[in-house]
Amino acid sequence: MNEIETFARASVARGSGFAGLAILCLMVALSGMPALALKTGGILCLIGAVVLLAKAERAPHRPYGRTEVWLRLDGRARPSETVAQQVVGGVLRGVYLEFALHFARAAALGLGVSFLINLLG
């Protein structure tokens, strides 16, 4: 189970990291207008959180054999096919929800600071 969670975390973290990097690059491009950069980053992080929530909702129903987690597991670490769907889908769902929370927190921070900048200046 620990190996399944490790692979799931690595898989979701990589995808989320690329999305975060794209958002950060756009925010740097808008750095001349800090309020706009933060607002844009916040909105894009909200979109990322929604996408991750949708993936979490679908994870228990996605065929486990087509997931990166299943492909990375060696034969000895794979659960039996009778419980594999529940185990892999459940772990992926939890990891997607965790990363959605990270994106939501980043969105709240970006939008909150953007609001404060607009309010104060």
PDB file of C-alpha atoms in Angstrom:
ATOM      1  CA  MET A   1       0.000   0.000   0.000  1.00  0.00           C
ATOM      2  CA  ASN A   2       2.839   2.396   0.788  1.00  0.00           C
ATOM      3  CA  GLU A   3       4.361   1.864  -2.650  1.00  0.00           C
ATOM      4  CA  ILE A   4       1.007   2.529  -4.318  1.00  0.00           C
ATOM      5  CA  GLU A   5       0.658   5.808  -2.424  1.00  0.00           C
ATOM      6  CA  THR A   6       4.226   6.814  -3.283  1.00  0.00           C
ATOM      7  CA  PHE A   7       3.663   6.239  -7.000  1.00  0.00           C
ATOM      8  CA  ALA A   8       0.277   7.995  -6.905  1.00  0.00           C
ATOM      9  CA  ARG A   9       1.771  11.000  -5.120  1.00  0.00           C
ATOM     10  CA  ALA A  10       4.651  11.186  -7.627  1.00  0.00           C
ATOM     11  CA  SER A  11       2.300  10.954 -10.593  1.00  0.00           C
ATOM     12  CA  VAL A  12      -0.121  13.630  -9.376  1.00  0.00           C
ATOM     13  CA  ALA A  13       2.699  15.842  -8.101  1.00  0.00           C
ATOM     14  CA  ARG A  14       4.398  15.807 -11.486  1.00  0.00           C
ATOM     15  CA  GLY A  15       1.237  16.845 -13.332  1.00  0.00           C
ATOM     16  CA  SER A  16       0.345  19.436 -10.724  1.00  0.00           C
ATOM     17  CA  GLY A  17       3.902  20.741 -10.750  1.00  0.00           C
ATOM     18  CA  PHE A  18       3.803  21.334 -14.492  1.00  0.00           C
ATOM     19  CA  ALA A  19       0.490  23.165 -14.130  1.00  0.00           C
ATOM     20  CA  GLY A  20       1.922  25.217 -11.271  1.00  0.00           C
ATOM     21  CA  LEU A  21       4.992  26.049 -13.325  1.00  0.00           C
ATOM     22  CA  ALA A  22       2.832  27.271 -16.212  1.00  0.00           C
ATOM     23  CA  ILE A  23       0.809  29.433 -13.825  1.00  0.00           C
ATOM     24  CA  LEU A  24       3.985  30.815 -12.280  1.00  0.00           C
ATOM     25  CA  CYS A  25       5.451  31.635 -15.715  1.00  0.00           C
ATOM     26  CA  LEU A  26       2.318  33.565 -16.627  1.00  0.00           C
ATOM     27  CA  MET A  27       2.443  35.418 -13.308  1.00  0.00           C
ATOM     28  CA  VAL A  28       6.086  36.364 -13.923  1.00  0.00           C
ATOM     29  CA  ALA A  29       5.121  37.649 -17.358  1.00  0.00           C
ATOM     30  CA  LEU A  30       2.532  39.873 -15.651  1.00  0.00           C
ATOM     31  CA  SER A  31       4.865  40.936 -12.838  1.00  0.00           C
ATOM     32  CA  GLY A  32       4.742  44.574 -13.962  1.00  0.00           C
ATOM     33  CA  MET A  33       1.157  44.613 -12.703  1.00  0.00           C
ATOM     34  CA  PRO A  34       1.278  42.749  -9.373  1.00  0.00           C
ATOM     35  CA  ALA A  35      -2.453  42.831  -8.638  1.00  0.00           C
ATOM     36  CA  LEU A  36      -3.275  41.440 -12.081  1.00  0.00           C
ATOM     37  CA  ALA A  37      -0.542  38.806 -11.802  1.00  0.00           C
ATOM     38  CA  LEU A  38      -1.881  37.599  -8.444  1.00  0.00           C
ATOM     39  CA  LYS A  39      -5.489  37.676  -9.606  1.00  0.00           C
ATOM     40  CA  THR A  40      -4.620  35.711 -12.742  1.00  0.00           C
ATOM     41  CA  GLY A  41      -2.618  33.197 -10.727  1.00  0.00           C
ATOM     42  CA  GLY A  42      -5.453  32.838  -8.237  1.00  0.00           C
ATOM     43  CA  ILE A  43      -8.049  32.235 -10.919  1.00  0.00           C
ATOM     44  CA  LEU A  44      -5.838  29.708 -12.699  1.00  0.00           C
ATOM     45  CA  CYS A  45      -5.162  27.927  -9.394  1.00  0.00           C
ATOM     46  CA  LEU A  46      -8.928  27.737  -8.844  1.00  0.00           C
ATOM     47  CA  ILE A  47      -9.280  26.157 -12.277  1.00  0.00           C
ATOM     48  CA  GLY A  48      -6.515  23.707 -11.354  1.00  0.00           C
ATOM     49  CA  ALA A  49      -8.315  22.836  -8.117  1.00  0.00           C
ATOM     50  CA  VAL A  50     -11.553  22.187 -10.003  1.00  0.00           C
ATOM     51  CA  VAL A  51      -9.758  19.949 -12.498  1.00  0.00           C
ATOM     52  CA  LEU A  52      -8.172  17.986  -9.655  1.00  0.00           C
ATOM     53  CA  LEU A  53     -11.551  17.663  -7.921  1.00  0.00           C
ATOM     54  CA  ALA A  54     -13.038  16.295 -11.145  1.00  0.00           C
ATOM     55  CA  LYS A  55     -10.172  13.810 -11.452  1.00  0.00           C
ATOM     56  CA  ALA A  56     -10.706  12.775  -7.825  1.00  0.00           C
ATOM     57  CA  GLU A  57     -14.378  12.147  -8.528  1.00  0.00           C
ATOM     58  CA  ARG A  58     -13.507   9.986 -11.528  1.00  0.00           C
ATOM     59  CA  ALA A  59     -10.531   8.134  -9.985  1.00  0.00           C
ATOM     60  CA  PRO A  60     -12.456   5.261  -8.353  1.00  0.00           C
ATOM     61  CA  HIS A  61     -14.134   4.467 -11.692  1.00  0.00           C
ATOM     62  CA  ARG A  62     -11.089   4.783 -13.951  1.00  0.00           C
ATOM     63  CA  PRO A  63      -9.758   1.349 -14.959  1.00  0.00           C
ATOM     64  CA  TYR A  64      -6.833   0.653 -12.611  1.00  0.00           C
ATOM     65  CA  GLY A  65      -4.851  -1.134 -15.341  1.00  0.00           C
ATOM     66  CA  ARG A  66      -4.577   2.096 -17.319  1.00  0.00           C
ATOM     67  CA  THR A  67      -3.175   4.205 -14.482  1.00  0.00           C
ATOM     68  CA  GLU A  68       0.465   5.162 -14.180  1.00  0.00           C
ATOM     69  CA  VAL A  69       0.426   3.828 -10.632  1.00  0.00           C
ATOM     70  CA  TRP A  70      -0.470   0.329 -11.806  1.00  0.00           C
ATOM     71  CA  LEU A  71       2.090   0.397 -14.614  1.00  0.00           C
ATOM     72  CA  ARG A  72       4.896   1.382 -12.235  1.00  0.00           C
ATOM     73  CA  LEU A  73       4.133  -1.343  -9.689  1.00  0.00           C
ATOM     74  CA  ASP A  74       6.090  -4.533 -10.057  1.00  0.00           C
ATOM     75  CA  GLY A  75       4.233  -7.857  -9.982  1.00  0.00           C
ATOM     76  CA  ARG A  76       4.871  -8.554  -6.293  1.00  0.00           C
ATOM     77  CA  ALA A  77       3.574  -5.177  -5.106  1.00  0.00           C
ATOM     78  CA  ARG A  78       0.370  -5.299  -7.126  1.00  0.00           C
ATOM     79  CA  PRO A  79      -2.786  -6.081  -5.173  1.00  0.00           C
ATOM     80  CA  SER A  80      -5.038  -8.874  -6.402  1.00  0.00           C
ATOM     81  CA  GLU A  81      -7.319  -7.949  -9.260  1.00  0.00           C
ATOM     82  CA  THR A  82     -10.379  -8.353  -7.039  1.00  0.00           C
ATOM     83  CA  VAL A  83      -9.396  -5.375  -4.858  1.00  0.00           C
ATOM     84  CA  ALA A  84      -7.065  -3.473  -7.198  1.00  0.00           C
ATOM     85  CA  GLN A  85      -9.794  -1.144  -8.470  1.00  0.00           C
ATOM     86  CA  GLN A  86     -10.765  -0.120  -4.943  1.00  0.00           C
ATOM     87  CA  VAL A  87      -7.191   0.251  -3.695  1.00  0.00           C
ATOM     88  CA  VAL A  88      -5.682   2.121  -6.641  1.00  0.00           C
ATOM     89  CA  GLY A  89      -8.794   4.238  -7.228  1.00  0.00           C
ATOM     90  CA  GLY A  90      -9.097   5.105  -3.552  1.00  0.00           C
ATOM     91  CA  VAL A  91      -5.470   6.093  -3.174  1.00  0.00           C
ATOM     92  CA  LEU A  92      -5.559   8.212  -6.329  1.00  0.00           C
ATOM     93  CA  ARG A  93      -8.752   9.892  -5.153  1.00  0.00           C
ATOM     94  CA  GLY A  94      -7.146  10.853  -1.869  1.00  0.00           C
ATOM     95  CA  VAL A  95      -4.017  12.209  -3.533  1.00  0.00           C
ATOM     96  CA  TYR A  96      -6.038  14.226  -6.074  1.00  0.00           C
ATOM     97  CA  LEU A  97      -8.059  15.740  -3.217  1.00  0.00           C
ATOM     98  CA  GLU A  98      -4.884  16.617  -1.328  1.00  0.00           C
ATOM     99  CA  PHE A  99      -3.394  18.438  -4.303  1.00  0.00           C
ATOM    100  CA  ALA A 100      -6.725  20.154  -5.036  1.00  0.00           C
ATOM    101  CA  LEU A 101      -6.537  21.556  -1.515  1.00  0.00           C
ATOM    102  CA  HIS A 102      -3.024  22.869  -2.183  1.00  0.00           C
ATOM    103  CA  PHE A 103      -4.238  24.592  -5.357  1.00  0.00           C
ATOM    104  CA  ALA A 104      -7.250  26.031  -3.516  1.00  0.00           C
ATOM    105  CA  ARG A 105      -4.993  27.436  -0.789  1.00  0.00           C
ATOM    106  CA  ALA A 106      -2.720  29.013  -3.403  1.00  0.00           C
ATOM    107  CA  ALA A 107      -5.785  30.495  -5.111  1.00  0.00           C
ATOM    108  CA  ALA A 108      -7.051  31.960  -1.851  1.00  0.00           C
ATOM    109  CA  LEU A 109      -3.653  33.462  -1.121  1.00  0.00           C
ATOM    110  CA  GLY A 110      -3.251  34.967  -4.593  1.00  0.00           C
ATOM    111  CA  LEU A 111      -6.767  36.353  -4.767  1.00  0.00           C
ATOM    112  CA  GLY A 112      -6.611  37.656  -1.202  1.00  0.00           C
ATOM    113  CA  VAL A 113      -3.346  39.509  -1.720  1.00  0.00           C
ATOM    114  CA  SER A 114      -4.611  40.834  -5.055  1.00  0.00           C
ATOM    115  CA  PHE A 115      -7.697  42.165  -3.281  1.00  0.00           C
ATOM    116  CA  LEU A 116      -5.542  43.827  -0.625  1.00  0.00           C
ATOM    117  CA  ILE A 117      -3.313  45.448  -3.236  1.00  0.00           C
ATOM    118  CA  ASN A 118      -6.359  46.839  -5.037  1.00  0.00           C
ATOM    119  CA  LEU A 119      -7.875  47.981  -1.756  1.00  0.00           C
ATOM    120  CA  LEU A 120      -4.762  49.747  -0.509  1.00  0.00           C
ATOM    121  CA  GLY A 121      -3.452  51.200  -3.622  1.00  0.00           C
TER     122      GLY A 121
END
